[in-house]
Coordinates of C-alpha atoms and ligand atoms in Angstrom, one line a residue:
X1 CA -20.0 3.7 7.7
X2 CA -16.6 4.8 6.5
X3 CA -17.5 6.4 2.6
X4 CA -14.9 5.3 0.1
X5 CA -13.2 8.9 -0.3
X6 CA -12.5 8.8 3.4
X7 CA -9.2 8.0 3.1
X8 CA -7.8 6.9 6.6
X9 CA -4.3 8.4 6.2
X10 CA -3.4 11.8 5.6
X11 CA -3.3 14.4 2.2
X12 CA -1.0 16.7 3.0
X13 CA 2.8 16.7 1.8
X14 CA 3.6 15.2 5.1
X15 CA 1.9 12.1 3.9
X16 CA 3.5 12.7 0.8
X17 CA 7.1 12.1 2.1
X18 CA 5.2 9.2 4.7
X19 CA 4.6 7.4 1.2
X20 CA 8.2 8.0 0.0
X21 CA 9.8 6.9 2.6
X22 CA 7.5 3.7 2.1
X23 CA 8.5 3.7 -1.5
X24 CA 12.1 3.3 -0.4
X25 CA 11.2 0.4 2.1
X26 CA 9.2 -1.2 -0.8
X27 CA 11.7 -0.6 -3.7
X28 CA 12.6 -3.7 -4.3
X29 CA 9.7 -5.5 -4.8
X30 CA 8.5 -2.9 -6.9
X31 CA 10.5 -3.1 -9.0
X32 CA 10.0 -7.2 -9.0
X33 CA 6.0 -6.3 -9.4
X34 CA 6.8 -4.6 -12.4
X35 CA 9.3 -7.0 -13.8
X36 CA 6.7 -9.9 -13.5
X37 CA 4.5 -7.2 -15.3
X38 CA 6.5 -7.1 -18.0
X39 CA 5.6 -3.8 -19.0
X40 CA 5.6 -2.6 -22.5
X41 CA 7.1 1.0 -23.8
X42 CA 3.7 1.3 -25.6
X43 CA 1.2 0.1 -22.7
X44 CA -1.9 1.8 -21.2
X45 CA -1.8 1.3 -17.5
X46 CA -3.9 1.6 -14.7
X47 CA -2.7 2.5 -11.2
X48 CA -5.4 2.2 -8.2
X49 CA -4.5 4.6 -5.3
X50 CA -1.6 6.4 -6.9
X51 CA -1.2 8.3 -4.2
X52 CA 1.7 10.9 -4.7
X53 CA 2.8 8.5 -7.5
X54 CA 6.4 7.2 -5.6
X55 CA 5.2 3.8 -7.3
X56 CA 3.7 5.8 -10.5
X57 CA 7.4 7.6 -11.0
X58 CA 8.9 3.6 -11.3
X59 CA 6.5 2.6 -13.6
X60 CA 6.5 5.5 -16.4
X61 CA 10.4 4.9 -16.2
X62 CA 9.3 1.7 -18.1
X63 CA 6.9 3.4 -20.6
X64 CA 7.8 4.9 -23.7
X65 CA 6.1 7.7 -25.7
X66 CA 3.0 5.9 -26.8
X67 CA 2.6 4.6 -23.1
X68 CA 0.1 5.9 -21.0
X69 CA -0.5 5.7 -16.7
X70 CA -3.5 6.6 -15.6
X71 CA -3.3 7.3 -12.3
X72 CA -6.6 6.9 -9.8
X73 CA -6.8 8.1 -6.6
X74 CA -9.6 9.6 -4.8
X75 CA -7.5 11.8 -2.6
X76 CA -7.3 14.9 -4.2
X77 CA -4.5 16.7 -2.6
X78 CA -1.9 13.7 -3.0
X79 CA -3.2 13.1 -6.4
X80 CA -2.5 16.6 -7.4
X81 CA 1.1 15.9 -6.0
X82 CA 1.4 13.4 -8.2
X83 CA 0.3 15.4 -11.1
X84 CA 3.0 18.0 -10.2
X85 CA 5.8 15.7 -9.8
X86 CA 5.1 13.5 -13.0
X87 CA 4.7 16.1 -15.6
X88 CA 7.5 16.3 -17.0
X89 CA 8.8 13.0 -16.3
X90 CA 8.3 12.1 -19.9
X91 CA 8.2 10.1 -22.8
X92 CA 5.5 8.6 -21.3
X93 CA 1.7 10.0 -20.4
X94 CA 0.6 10.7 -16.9
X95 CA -3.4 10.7 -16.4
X96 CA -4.6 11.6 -13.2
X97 CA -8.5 10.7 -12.2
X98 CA -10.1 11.8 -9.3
X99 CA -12.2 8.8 -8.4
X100 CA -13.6 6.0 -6.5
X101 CA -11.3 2.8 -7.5
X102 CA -14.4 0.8 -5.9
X103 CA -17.0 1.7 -8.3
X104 CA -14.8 1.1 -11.3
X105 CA -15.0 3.5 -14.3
X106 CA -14.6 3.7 -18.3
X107 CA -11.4 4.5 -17.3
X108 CA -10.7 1.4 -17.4
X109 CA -11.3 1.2 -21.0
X110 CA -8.0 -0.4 -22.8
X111 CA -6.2 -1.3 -20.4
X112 CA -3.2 -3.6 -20.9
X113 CA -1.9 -3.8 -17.4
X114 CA -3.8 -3.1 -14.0
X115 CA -1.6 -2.9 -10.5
X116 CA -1.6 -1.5 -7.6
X117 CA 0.6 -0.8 -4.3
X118 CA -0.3 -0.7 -1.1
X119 CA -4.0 0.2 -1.6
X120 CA -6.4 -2.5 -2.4
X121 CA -6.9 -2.8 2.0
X122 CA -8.5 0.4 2.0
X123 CA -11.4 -0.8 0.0
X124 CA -13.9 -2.4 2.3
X125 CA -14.7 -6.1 1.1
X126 CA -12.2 -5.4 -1.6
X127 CA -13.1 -9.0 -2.9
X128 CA -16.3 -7.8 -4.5
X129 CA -14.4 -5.2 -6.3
X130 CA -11.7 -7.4 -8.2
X131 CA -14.1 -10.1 -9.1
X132 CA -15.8 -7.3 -11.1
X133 CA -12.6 -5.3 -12.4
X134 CA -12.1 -9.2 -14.0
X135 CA -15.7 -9.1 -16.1
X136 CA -14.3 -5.3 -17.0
X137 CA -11.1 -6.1 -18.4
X138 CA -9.8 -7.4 -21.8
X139 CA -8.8 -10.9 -22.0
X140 CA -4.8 -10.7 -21.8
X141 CA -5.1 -7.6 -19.3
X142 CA -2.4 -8.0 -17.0
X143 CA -3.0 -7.2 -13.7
X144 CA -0.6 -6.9 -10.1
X145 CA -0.4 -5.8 -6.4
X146 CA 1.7 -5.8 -4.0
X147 CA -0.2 -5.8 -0.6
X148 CA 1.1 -5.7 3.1
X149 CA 1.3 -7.7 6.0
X150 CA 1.2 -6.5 9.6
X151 CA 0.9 -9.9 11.3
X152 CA 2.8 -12.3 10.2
X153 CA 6.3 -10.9 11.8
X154 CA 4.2 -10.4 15.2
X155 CA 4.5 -14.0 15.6
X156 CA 8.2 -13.3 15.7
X157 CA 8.3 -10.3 17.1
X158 CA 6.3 -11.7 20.0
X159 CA 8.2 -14.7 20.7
X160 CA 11.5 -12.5 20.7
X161 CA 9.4 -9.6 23.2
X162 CA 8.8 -13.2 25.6
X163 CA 12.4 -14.7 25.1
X164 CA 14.8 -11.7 26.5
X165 CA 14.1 -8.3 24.0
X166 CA 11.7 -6.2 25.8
X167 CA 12.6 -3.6 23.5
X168 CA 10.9 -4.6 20.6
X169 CA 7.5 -4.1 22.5
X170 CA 6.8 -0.1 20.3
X171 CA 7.2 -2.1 16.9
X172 CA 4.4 -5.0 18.2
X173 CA 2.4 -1.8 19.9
X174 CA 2.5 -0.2 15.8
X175 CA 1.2 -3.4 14.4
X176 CA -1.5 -3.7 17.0
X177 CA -3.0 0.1 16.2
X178 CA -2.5 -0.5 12.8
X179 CA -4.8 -3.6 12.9
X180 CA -7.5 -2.6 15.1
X181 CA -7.8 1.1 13.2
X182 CA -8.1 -0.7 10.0
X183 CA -10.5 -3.1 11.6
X184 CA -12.6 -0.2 13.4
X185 CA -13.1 1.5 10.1
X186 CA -14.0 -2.1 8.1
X187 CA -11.5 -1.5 5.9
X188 CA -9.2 -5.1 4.8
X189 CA -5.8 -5.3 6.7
X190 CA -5.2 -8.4 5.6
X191 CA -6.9 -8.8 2.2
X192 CA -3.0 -9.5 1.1
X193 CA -3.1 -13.2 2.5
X194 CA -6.2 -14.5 0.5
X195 CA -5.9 -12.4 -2.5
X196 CA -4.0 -15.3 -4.8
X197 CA -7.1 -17.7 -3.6
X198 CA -10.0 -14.5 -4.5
X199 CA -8.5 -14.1 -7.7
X200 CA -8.2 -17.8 -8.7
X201 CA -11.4 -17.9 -7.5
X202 CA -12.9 -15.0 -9.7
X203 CA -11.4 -17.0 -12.6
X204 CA -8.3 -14.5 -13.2
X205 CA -5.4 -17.2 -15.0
X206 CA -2.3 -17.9 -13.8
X207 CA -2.3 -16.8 -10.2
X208 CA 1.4 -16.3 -9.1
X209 CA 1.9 -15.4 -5.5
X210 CA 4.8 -14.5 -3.4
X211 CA 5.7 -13.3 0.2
X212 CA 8.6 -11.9 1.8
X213 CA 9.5 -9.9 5.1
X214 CA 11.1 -6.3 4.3
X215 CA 14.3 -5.4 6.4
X216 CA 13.7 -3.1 9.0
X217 CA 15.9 0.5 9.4
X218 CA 15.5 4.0 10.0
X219 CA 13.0 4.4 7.3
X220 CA 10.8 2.1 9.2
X221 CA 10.8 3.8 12.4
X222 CA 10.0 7.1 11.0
X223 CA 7.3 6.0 8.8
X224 CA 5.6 4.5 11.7
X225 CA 6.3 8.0 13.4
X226 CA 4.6 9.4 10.9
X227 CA 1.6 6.9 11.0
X228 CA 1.4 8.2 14.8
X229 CA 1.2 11.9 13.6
X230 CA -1.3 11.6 11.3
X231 CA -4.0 9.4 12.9
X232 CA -3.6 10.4 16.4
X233 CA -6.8 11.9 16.8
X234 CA -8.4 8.7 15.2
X235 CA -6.6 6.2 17.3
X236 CA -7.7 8.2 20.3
X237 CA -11.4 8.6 19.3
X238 CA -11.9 5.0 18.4
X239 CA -10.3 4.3 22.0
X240 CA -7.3 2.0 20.2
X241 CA -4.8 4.5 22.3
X242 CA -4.7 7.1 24.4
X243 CA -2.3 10.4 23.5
X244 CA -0.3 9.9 26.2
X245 CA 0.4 6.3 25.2
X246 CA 1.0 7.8 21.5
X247 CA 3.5 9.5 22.9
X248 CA 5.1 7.8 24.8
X249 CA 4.9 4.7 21.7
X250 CA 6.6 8.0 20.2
X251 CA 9.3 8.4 22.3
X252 CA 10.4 4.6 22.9
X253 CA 10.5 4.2 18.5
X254 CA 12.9 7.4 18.4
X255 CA 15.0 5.7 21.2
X256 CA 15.2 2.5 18.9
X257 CA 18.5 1.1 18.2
X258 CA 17.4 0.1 14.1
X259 CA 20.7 -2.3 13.9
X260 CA 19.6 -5.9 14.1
X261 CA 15.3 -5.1 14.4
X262 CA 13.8 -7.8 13.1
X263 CA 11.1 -7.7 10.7
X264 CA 8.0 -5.4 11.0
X265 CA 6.4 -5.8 7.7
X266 CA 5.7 -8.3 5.0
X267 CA 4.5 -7.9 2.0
X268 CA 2.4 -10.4 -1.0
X269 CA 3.1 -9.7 -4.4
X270 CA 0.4 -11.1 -6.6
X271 CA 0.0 -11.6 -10.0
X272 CA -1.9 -13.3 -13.0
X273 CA -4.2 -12.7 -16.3
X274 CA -7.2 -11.5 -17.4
Ligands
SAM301 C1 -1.2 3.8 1.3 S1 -1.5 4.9 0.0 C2 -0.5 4.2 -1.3 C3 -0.2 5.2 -2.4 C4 0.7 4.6 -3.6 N1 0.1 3.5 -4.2 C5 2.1 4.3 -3.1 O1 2.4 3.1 -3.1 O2 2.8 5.3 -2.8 C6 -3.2 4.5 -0.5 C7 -3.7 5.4 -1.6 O3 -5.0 4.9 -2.0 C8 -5.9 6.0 -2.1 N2 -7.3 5.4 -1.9 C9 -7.8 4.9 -0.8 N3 -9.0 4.4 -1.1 C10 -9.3 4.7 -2.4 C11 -10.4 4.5 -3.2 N4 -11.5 3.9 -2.8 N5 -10.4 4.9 -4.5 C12 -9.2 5.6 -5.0 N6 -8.2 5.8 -4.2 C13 -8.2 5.4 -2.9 C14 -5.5 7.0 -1.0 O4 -6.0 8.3 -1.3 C15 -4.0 6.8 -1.1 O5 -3.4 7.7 -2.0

């Protein structure tokens, strides 16, 4: 059984800049989370899975000197890459934890806003989990997160592969070992397309969901590059693929013309109320 620290992707600063590039692909609807957050300069927020803090460094912009992040991750070479890079961000507080986001903490205590990017999939049966962050929260506690899709544009992506575009057969092989490594280590790949429905469900108020496709370019291609690099050894242990097909997935993504690639990603952006 995968244990909750075992994060599947990688620590080092190469993961680091895997995650910035990511922040770039995911900019805008950041920046829409936190709009629909409507974060105040004087707010205590949590952050699940801050990671190297791309999507921390968006949000303090929008604190002010009595704000406060707290920041959770339980990697603890990327959180302390976060810690670094924040310091001296200012006005605002950066507060790194090292902990399990699934077992839920007293730092939880006061919060006025909870969200999340990109991270609430890596928590097996991740349902469990926000049905009880609701009975730890304040009523009024805001709470977002934006999760990802990886098979929704296969349906397109597919149809275009049968239909004349051969081509686009390394961004449907990406998706696929994605998927099934997410799968093999029970973690929730697609915990993004029920999560409006799981938190209505655990009584959360005024659910707001929405979806969208992000545009594919360069950044795309060497992100999933970089996914390749850093779970090799996994994909070819779990028998997803082989190195040689790695590879050669490797080679035909570098070869990629990114003008006109459709869609590889979506995305849900969820919000609502304690
Ligand atoms: C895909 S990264 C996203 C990082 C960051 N949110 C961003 O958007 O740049 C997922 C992060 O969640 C962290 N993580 C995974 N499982 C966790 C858990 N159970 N508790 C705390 N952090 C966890 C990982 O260490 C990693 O930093």
């Amino acid at each position: 059984m995968t244990k909750p620290n075992d994060y599947v992707l990688g620590q080092s600063e190469c993961a680091a800049r895997r995650l910035a590039i990511q922040d770039i692909h995911f900019a805008d609807v950041s920046e829409k989370l936190l709009d629909e957050l409507a974060l105040r300069p004087n707010d205590r927020v949590v952050e699940f899975g801050c990671g190297a803090g791309s999507f921390s460094k968006r949000i303090l912009r929008r604190l002010g000197k009595g704000g406060v992040l707290v920041g959770i991750d339980s990697g603890e070479g990327l959180l302390k890459q976060a810690e670094s890079s924040l310091a001296d961000l200012g006005p605002a507080r950066f507060e790194p934890v090292l902990a399990d986001v699934a077992k839920l903490g007293d730092w939880l205590d006061g919060a006025d806003v909870v969200t999340a990017r990109i991270m609430l999939h890596h928590i097996p049966m991740v349902e469990l989990v926000l049905g009880r962050l609701r009975a730890a929260l304040k009523p009024g506690t805001r709470v977002g997160f934006l999760e990802p899709d990886f098979r929704t544009p296969l349906g397109r992506l597919a149809y275009l592969e049968a239909t004349g575009r051969p081509g686009l057969a390394p961004l449907r092989v990406w998706a696929f070992a994605i998927n099934q490594l997410y799968l093999a280590i029970r973690i929730s790949p697609e915990c993004g397309a029920t999560l409006a429905r799981t938190l209505a469900a655990a009584g959360y108020q005024n659910v707001r969901e929405h979806w969208s496709e992000t545009r594919s370019g360069p950044e795309t291609v060497e992100n999933m590059l970089m996914f390749y690099d850093e779970v090799r050894e996994r994909l070819v242990s779990l028998g997803i693929l082989t190195a040689a097909e790695i590879a050669e997935q490797q080679r035909l993504l570098r070869a990629l013309n990114v003008e006109g690639l459709p869609p590889a990603w979506g995305i849900y952006r969820v919000t609502c109320e304690v």
